[in-house]
mmCIF file of C-alpha atoms in Angstrom:
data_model
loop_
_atom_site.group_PDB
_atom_site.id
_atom_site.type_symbol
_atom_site.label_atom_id
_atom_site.label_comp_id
_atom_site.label_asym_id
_atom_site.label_seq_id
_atom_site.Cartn_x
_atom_site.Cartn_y
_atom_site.Cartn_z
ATOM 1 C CA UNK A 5 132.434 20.671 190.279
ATOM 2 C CA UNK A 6 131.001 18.061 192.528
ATOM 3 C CA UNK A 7 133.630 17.728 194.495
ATOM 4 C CA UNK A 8 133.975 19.304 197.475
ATOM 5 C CA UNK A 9 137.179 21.854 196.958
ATOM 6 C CA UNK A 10 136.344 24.713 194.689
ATOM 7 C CA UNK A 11 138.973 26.778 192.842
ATOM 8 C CA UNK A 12 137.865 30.041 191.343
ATOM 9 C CA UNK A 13 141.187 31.976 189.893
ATOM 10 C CA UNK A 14 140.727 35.823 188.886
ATOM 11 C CA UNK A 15 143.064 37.110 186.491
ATOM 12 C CA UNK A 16 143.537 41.027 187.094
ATOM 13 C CA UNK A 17 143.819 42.302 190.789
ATOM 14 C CA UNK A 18 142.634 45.910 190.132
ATOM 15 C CA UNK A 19 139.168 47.324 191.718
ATOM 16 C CA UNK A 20 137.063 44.847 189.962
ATOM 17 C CA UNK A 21 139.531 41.879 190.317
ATOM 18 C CA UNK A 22 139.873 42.585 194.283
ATOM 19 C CA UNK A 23 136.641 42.891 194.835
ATOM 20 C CA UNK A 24 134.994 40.066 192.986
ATOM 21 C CA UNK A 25 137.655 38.308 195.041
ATOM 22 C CA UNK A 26 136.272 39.867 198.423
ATOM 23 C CA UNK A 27 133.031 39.203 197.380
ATOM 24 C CA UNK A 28 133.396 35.245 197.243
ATOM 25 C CA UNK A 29 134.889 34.868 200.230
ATOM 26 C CA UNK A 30 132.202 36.445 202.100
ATOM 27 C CA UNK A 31 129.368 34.575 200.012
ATOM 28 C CA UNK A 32 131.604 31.357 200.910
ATOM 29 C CA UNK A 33 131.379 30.462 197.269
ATOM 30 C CA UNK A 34 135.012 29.075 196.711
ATOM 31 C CA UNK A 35 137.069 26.900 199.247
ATOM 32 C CA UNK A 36 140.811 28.433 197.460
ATOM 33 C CA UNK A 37 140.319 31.989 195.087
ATOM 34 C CA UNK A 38 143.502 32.778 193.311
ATOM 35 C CA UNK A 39 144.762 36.282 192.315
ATOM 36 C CA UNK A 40 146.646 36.875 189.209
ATOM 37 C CA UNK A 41 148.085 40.101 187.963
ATOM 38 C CA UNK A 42 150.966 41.712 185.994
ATOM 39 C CA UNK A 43 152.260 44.122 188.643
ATOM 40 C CA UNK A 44 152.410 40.545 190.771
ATOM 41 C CA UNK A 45 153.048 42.605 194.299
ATOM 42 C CA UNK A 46 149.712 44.113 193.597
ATOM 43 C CA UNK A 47 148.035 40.534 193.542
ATOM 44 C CA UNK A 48 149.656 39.504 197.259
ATOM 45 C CA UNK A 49 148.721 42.762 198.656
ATOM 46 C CA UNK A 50 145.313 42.354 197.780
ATOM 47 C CA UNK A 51 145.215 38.601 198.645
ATOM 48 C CA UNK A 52 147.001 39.700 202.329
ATOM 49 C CA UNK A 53 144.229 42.330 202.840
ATOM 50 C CA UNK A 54 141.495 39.653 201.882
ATOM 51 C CA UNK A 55 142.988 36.842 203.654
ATOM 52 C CA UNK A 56 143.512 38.696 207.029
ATOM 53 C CA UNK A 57 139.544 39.055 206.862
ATOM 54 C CA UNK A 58 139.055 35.527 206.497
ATOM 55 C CA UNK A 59 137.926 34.994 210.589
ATOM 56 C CA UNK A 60 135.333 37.157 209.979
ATOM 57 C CA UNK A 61 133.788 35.071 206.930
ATOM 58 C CA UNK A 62 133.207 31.610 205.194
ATOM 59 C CA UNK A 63 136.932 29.905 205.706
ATOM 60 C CA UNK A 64 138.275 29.614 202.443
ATOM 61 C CA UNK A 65 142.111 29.952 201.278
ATOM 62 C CA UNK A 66 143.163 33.707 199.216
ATOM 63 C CA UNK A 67 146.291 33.481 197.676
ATOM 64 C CA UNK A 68 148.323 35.396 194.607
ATOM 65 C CA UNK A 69 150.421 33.419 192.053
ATOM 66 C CA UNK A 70 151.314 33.464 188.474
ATOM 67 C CA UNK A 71 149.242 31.776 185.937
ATOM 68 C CA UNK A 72 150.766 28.580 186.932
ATOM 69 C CA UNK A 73 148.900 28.417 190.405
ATOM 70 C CA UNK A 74 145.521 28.651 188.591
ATOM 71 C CA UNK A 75 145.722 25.058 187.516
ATOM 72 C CA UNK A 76 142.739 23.159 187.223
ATOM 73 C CA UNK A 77 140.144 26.157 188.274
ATOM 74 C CA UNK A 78 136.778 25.245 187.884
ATOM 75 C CA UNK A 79 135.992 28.918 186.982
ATOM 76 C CA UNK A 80 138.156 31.550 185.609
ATOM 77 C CA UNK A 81 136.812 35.287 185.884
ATOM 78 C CA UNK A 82 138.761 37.402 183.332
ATOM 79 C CA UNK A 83 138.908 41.323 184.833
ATOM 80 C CA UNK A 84 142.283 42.119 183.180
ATOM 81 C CA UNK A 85 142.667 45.074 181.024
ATOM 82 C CA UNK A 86 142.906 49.029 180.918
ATOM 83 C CA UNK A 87 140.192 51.082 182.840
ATOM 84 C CA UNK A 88 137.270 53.092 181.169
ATOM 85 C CA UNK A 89 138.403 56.857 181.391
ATOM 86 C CA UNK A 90 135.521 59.291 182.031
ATOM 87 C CA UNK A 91 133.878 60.351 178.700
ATOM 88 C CA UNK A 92 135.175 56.967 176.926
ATOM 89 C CA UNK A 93 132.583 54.241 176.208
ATOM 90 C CA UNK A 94 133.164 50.720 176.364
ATOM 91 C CA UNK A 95 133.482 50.345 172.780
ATOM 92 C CA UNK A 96 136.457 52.523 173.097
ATOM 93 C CA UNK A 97 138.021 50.240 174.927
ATOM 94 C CA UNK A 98 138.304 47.809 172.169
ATOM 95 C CA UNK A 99 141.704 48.240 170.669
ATOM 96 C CA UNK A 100 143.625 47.955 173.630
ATOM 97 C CA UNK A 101 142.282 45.417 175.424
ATOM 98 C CA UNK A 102 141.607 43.327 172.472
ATOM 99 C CA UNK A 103 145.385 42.452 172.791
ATOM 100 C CA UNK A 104 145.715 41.806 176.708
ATOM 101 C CA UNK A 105 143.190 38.914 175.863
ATOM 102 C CA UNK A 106 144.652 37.270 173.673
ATOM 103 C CA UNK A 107 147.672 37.108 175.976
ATOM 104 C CA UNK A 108 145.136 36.016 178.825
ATOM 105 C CA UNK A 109 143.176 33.392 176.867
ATOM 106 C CA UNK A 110 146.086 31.351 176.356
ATOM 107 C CA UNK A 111 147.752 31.204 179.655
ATOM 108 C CA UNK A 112 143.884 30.358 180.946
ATOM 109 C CA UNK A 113 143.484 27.330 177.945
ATOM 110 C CA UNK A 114 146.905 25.795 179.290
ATOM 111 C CA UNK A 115 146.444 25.939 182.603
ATOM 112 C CA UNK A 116 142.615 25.068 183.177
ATOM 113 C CA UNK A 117 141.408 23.272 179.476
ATOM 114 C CA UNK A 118 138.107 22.322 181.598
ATOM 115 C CA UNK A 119 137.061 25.478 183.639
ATOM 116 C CA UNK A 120 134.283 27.795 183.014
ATOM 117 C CA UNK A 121 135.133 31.095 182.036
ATOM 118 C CA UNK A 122 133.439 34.561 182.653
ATOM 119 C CA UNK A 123 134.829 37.669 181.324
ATOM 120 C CA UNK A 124 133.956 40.882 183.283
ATOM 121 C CA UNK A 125 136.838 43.062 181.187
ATOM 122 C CA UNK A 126 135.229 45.637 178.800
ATOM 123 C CA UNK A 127 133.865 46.073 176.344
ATOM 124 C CA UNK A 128 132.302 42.553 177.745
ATOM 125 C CA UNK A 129 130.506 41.133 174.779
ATOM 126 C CA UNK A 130 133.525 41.442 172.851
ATOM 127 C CA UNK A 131 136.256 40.428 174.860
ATOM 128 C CA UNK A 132 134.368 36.996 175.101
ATOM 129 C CA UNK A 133 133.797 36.613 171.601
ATOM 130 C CA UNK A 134 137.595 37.169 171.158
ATOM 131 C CA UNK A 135 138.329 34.478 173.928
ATOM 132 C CA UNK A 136 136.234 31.730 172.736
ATOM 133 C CA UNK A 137 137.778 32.529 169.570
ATOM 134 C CA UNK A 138 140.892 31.925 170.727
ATOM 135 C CA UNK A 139 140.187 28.775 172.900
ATOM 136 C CA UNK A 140 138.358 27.233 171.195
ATOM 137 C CA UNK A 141 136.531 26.134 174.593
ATOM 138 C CA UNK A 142 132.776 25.012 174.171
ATOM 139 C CA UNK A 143 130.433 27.955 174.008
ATOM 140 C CA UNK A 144 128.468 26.788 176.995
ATOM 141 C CA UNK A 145 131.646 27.169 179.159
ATOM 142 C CA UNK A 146 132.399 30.885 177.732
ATOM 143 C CA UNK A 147 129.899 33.312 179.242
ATOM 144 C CA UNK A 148 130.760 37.243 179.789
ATOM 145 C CA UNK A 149 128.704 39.276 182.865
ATOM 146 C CA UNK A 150 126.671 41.032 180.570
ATOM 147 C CA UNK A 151 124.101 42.925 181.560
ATOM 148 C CA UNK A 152 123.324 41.040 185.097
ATOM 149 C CA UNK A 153 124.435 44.509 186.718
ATOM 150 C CA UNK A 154 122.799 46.561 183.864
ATOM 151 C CA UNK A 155 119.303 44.156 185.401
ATOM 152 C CA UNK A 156 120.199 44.612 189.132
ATOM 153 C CA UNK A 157 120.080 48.477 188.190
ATOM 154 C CA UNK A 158 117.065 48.301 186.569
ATOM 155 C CA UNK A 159 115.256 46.552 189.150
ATOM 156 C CA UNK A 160 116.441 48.768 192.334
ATOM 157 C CA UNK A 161 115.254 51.647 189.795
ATOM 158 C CA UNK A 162 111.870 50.305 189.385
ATOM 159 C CA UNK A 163 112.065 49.404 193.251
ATOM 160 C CA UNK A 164 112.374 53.125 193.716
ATOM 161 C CA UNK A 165 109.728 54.516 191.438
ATOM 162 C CA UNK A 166 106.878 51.681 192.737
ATOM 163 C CA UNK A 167 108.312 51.859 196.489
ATOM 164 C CA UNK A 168 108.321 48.116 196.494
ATOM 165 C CA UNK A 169 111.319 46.001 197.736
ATOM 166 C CA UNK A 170 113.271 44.686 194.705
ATOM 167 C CA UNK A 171 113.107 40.995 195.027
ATOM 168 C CA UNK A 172 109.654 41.187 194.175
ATOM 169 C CA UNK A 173 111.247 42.790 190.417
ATOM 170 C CA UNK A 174 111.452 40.716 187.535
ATOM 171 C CA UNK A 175 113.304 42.709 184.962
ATOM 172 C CA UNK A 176 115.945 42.419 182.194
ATOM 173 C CA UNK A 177 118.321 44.522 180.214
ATOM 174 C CA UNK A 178 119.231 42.766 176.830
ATOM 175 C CA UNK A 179 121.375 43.166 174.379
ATOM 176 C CA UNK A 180 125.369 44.661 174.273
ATOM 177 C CA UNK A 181 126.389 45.634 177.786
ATOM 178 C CA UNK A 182 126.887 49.553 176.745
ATOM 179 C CA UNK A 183 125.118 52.144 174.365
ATOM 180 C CA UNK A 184 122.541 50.064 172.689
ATOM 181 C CA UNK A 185 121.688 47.993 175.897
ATOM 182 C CA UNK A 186 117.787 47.979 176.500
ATOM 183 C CA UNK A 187 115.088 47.163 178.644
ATOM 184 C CA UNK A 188 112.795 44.919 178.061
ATOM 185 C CA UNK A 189 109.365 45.973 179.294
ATOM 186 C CA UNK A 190 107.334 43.587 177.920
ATOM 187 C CA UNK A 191 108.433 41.220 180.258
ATOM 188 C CA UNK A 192 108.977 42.868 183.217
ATOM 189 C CA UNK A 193 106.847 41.879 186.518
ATOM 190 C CA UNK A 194 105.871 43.398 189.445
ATOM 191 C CA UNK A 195 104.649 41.436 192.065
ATOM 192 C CA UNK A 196 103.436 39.511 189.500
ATOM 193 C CA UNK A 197 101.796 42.089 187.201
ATOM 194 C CA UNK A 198 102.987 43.865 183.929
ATOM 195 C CA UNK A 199 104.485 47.242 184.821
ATOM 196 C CA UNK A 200 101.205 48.774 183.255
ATOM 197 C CA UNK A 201 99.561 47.009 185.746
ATOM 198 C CA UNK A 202 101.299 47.450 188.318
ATOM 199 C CA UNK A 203 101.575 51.480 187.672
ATOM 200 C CA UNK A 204 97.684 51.370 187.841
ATOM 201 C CA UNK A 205 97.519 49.349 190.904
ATOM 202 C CA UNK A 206 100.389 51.965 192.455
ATOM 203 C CA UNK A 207 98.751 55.150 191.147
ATOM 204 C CA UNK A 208 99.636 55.529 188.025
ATOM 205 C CA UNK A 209 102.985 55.815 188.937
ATOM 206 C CA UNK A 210 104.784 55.411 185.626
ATOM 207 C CA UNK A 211 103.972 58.741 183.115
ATOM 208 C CA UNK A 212 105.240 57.494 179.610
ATOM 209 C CA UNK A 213 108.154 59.779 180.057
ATOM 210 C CA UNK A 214 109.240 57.631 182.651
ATOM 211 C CA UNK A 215 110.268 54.790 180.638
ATOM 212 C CA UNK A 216 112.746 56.412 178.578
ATOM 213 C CA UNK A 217 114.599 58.483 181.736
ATOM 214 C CA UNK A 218 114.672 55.164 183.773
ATOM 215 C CA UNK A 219 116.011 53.102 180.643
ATOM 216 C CA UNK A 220 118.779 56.071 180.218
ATOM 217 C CA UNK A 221 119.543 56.026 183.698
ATOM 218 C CA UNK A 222 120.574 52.640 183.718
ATOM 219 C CA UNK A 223 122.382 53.141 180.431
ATOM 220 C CA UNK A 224 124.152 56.190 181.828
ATOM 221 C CA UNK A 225 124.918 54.785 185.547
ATOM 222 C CA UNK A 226 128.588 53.121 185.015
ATOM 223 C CA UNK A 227 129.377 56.982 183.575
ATOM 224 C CA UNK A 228 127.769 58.885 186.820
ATOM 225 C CA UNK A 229 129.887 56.682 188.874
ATOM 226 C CA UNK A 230 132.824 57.209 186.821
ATOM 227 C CA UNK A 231 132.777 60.570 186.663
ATOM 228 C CA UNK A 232 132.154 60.564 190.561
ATOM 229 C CA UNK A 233 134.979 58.410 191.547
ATOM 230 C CA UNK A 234 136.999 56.985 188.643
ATOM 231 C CA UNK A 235 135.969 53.342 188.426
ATOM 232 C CA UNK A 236 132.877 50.771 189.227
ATOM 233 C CA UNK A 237 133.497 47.489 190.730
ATOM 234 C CA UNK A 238 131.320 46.824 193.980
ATOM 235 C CA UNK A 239 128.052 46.121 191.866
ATOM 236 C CA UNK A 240 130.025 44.353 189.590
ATOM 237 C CA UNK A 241 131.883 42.504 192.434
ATOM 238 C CA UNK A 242 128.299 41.497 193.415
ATOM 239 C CA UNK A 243 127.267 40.271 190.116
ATOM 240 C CA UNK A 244 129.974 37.798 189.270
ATOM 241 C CA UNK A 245 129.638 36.304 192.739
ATOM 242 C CA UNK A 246 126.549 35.238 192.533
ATOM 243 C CA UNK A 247 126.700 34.367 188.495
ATOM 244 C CA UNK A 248 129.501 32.090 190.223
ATOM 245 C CA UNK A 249 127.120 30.751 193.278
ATOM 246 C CA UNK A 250 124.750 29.716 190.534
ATOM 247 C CA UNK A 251 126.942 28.119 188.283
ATOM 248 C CA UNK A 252 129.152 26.272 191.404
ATOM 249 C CA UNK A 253 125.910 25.256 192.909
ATOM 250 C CA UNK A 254 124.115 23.954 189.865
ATOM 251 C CA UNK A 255 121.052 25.830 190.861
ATOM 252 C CA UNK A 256 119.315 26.752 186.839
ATOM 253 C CA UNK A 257 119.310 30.016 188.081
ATOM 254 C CA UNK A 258 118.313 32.457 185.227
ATOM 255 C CA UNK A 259 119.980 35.365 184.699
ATOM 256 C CA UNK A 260 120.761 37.797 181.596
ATOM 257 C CA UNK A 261 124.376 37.148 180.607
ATOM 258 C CA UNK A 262 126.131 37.470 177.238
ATOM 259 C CA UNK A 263 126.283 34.420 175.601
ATOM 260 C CA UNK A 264 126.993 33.084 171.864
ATOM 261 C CA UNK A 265 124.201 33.241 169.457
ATOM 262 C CA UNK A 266 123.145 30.566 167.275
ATOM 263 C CA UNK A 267 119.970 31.846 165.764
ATOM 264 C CA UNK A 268 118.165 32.853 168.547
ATOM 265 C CA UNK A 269 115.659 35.780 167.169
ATOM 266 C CA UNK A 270 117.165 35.244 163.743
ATOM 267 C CA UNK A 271 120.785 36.452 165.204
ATOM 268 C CA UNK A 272 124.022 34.567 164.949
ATOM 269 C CA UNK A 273 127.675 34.638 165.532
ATOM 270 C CA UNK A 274 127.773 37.060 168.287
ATOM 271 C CA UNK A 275 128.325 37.393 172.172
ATOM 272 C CA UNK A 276 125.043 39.270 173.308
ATOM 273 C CA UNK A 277 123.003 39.056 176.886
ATOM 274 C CA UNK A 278 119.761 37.108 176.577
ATOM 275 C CA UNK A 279 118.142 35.436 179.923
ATOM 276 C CA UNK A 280 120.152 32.007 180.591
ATOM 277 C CA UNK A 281 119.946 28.948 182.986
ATOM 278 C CA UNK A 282 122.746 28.918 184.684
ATOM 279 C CA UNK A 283 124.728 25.294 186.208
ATOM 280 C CA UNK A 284 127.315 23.307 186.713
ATOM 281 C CA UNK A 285 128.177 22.890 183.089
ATOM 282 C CA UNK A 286 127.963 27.212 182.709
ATOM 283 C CA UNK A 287 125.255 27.838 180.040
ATOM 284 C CA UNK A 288 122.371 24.802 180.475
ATOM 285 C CA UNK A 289 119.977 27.141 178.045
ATOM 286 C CA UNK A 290 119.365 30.271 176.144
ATOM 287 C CA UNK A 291 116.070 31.259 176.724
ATOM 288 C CA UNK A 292 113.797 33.258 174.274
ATOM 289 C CA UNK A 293 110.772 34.316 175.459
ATOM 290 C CA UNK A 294 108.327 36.296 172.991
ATOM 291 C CA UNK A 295 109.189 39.736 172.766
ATOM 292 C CA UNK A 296 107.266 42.940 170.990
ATOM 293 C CA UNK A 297 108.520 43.819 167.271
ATOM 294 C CA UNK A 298 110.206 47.082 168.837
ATOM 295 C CA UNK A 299 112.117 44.941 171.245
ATOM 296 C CA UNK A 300 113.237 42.471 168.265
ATOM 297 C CA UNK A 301 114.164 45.641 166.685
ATOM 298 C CA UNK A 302 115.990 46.983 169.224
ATOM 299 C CA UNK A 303 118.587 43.243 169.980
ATOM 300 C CA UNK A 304 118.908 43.258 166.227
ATOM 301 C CA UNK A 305 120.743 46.752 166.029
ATOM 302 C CA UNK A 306 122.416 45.557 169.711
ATOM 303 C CA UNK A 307 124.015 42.990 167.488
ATOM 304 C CA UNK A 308 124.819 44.896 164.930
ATOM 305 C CA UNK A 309 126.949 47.439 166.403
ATOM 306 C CA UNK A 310 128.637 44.753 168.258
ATOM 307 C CA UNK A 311 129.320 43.009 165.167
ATOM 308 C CA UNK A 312 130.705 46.513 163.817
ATOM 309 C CA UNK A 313 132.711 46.793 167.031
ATOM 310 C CA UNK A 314 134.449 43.816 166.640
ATOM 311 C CA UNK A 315 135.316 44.265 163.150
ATOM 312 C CA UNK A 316 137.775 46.956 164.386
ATOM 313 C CA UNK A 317 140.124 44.310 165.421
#
């Protein structure tokens, strides 16, 4: 990735696919993005519309093609499969989309043996467990979004409640992206204090009721926008940018994305988000900060079900 052309391909051209697409163009992030989809007219339409913007952002080149153009992409972001229909949860989703990866995975493992992959297509954790699986490719260069977005949610939430600007947030989401998804409070910071701290500093602005409505919130917020108007993919669009500006940059960014387990907290053999460093190489490091017994509690039954999910298939 050193040199100085960058080739990011996205496979699936639907509201997510397009607008992760958009999104690294106008972050600059890629010199050539490719678009790949099954209804191929779909792909160049969306390329067109993206491309036509180009004087208005970073130059870089937005084109459609088969699988074939993809060659050699330093990072491959997986969006392809069937949308989440109001009232369905991710794990839902499972069955059917199961199968459109394994078609994807291979076509991605001929054409570009050496890029990075991130899956965005739900249910996340398991789709990239079923890739690697398939590959074969080196865990490090497998990484699903995860709960980055779940994070981002968490933190404009808390930015909200303390009426401080969110960039001054450190917080995390762990676990599955879905259902069993959870905060982690014991490690959240504002400005530099705990969040009990902080609530005293602010007025006692946190009530212990609080906790649980914000964590549901986030937990709930891809169905509110579903419900509202059918699909999610600008936050999301946002998200795998910059996990791509991080990884293309080499900058050891951390961020919470689901990665492959290897004993971390006494849990193996699944695709889960924990806090990672981020480079050129994809996953530099799992981090694994101490956490409170409740917490533990909580990742262990995150892996469970997503262990149970994926026995389905």
């Amino acid at each position: 990735m050193s040199r100085t052309a960058i080739k990011v391909s996205v496979i699936g051209s639907g509201f997510v696919g397009s607008t992760v697409a958009y999104t690294l163009m106008m972050k600059g992030v890629a010199s050539e993005i490719v678009l790949v989809d099954a209804t191929p007219e779909k792909a160049a339409g969306e390329a067109m519309d993206i491309e036509h913007g180009s004087p208005f952002a970073a130059e870089s080149v937005v084109r459609a093609g088969g699988y074939e153009e993809t060659k050699n992409s330093d990072i491959v972001i997986i969006t392809a499969g069937t949308n989440q229909k109001p009232g369905e949860t991710r794990i839902d989703l499972i069955v059917r989309n199961a199968a459109i990866m394994r078609d994807v995975a291979g076509q991605v493992a001929e054409q570009s043996p050496n890029a990075v992959v991130m899956i965005i297509s739900n249910p996340v954790d398991v789709m990239t467990y079923i890739f690697r699986e398939i590959t074969g490719f080196p865990k490090n260069r497998v990484i699903g979004s995860g709960t980055n977005l779940d994070s981002a949610r968490l933190r404009y939430l808390l930015s909200q409640k303390f009426g401080v600007d969110s960039h001054n947030i450190h917080a995390q989401i762990w676990g599955e992206h879905g259902d069993s998804e959870f905060p982690v409070w014991s490690l959240v910071r504002i400005a530099g204090m705990s969040i009990n701290e902080a609530s005293d500093q602010f007025g006692g602005v946190m009530a212990d009721s609080d906790y649980d409505a914000i964590a549901d919130a986030v937990r709930g917020a891809a169905y509110e926008i579903i419900n509202r108007k059918g699909a999610t993919y600008y936050g999301i669009g946002m998200s795998a940018a910059r996990i791509c500006e991080a990884i293309l940059r080499d900058e050891k960014s951390v961020m919470p994305v689901s990665v492959l387990l290897n004993g971390q907290y006494g849990i193996d053999d699944v695709y889960l988000s924990l806090p990672a460093m981020l480079g050129e190489h994809g996953v530099e490091k799992i981090l694994t900060p101490g956490i409170s017994d409740d917490e533990l509690g909580k990742l262990h039954n995150s892996a469970a079900v997503l262990k149970e999910a994926r026995a389905q298939i």
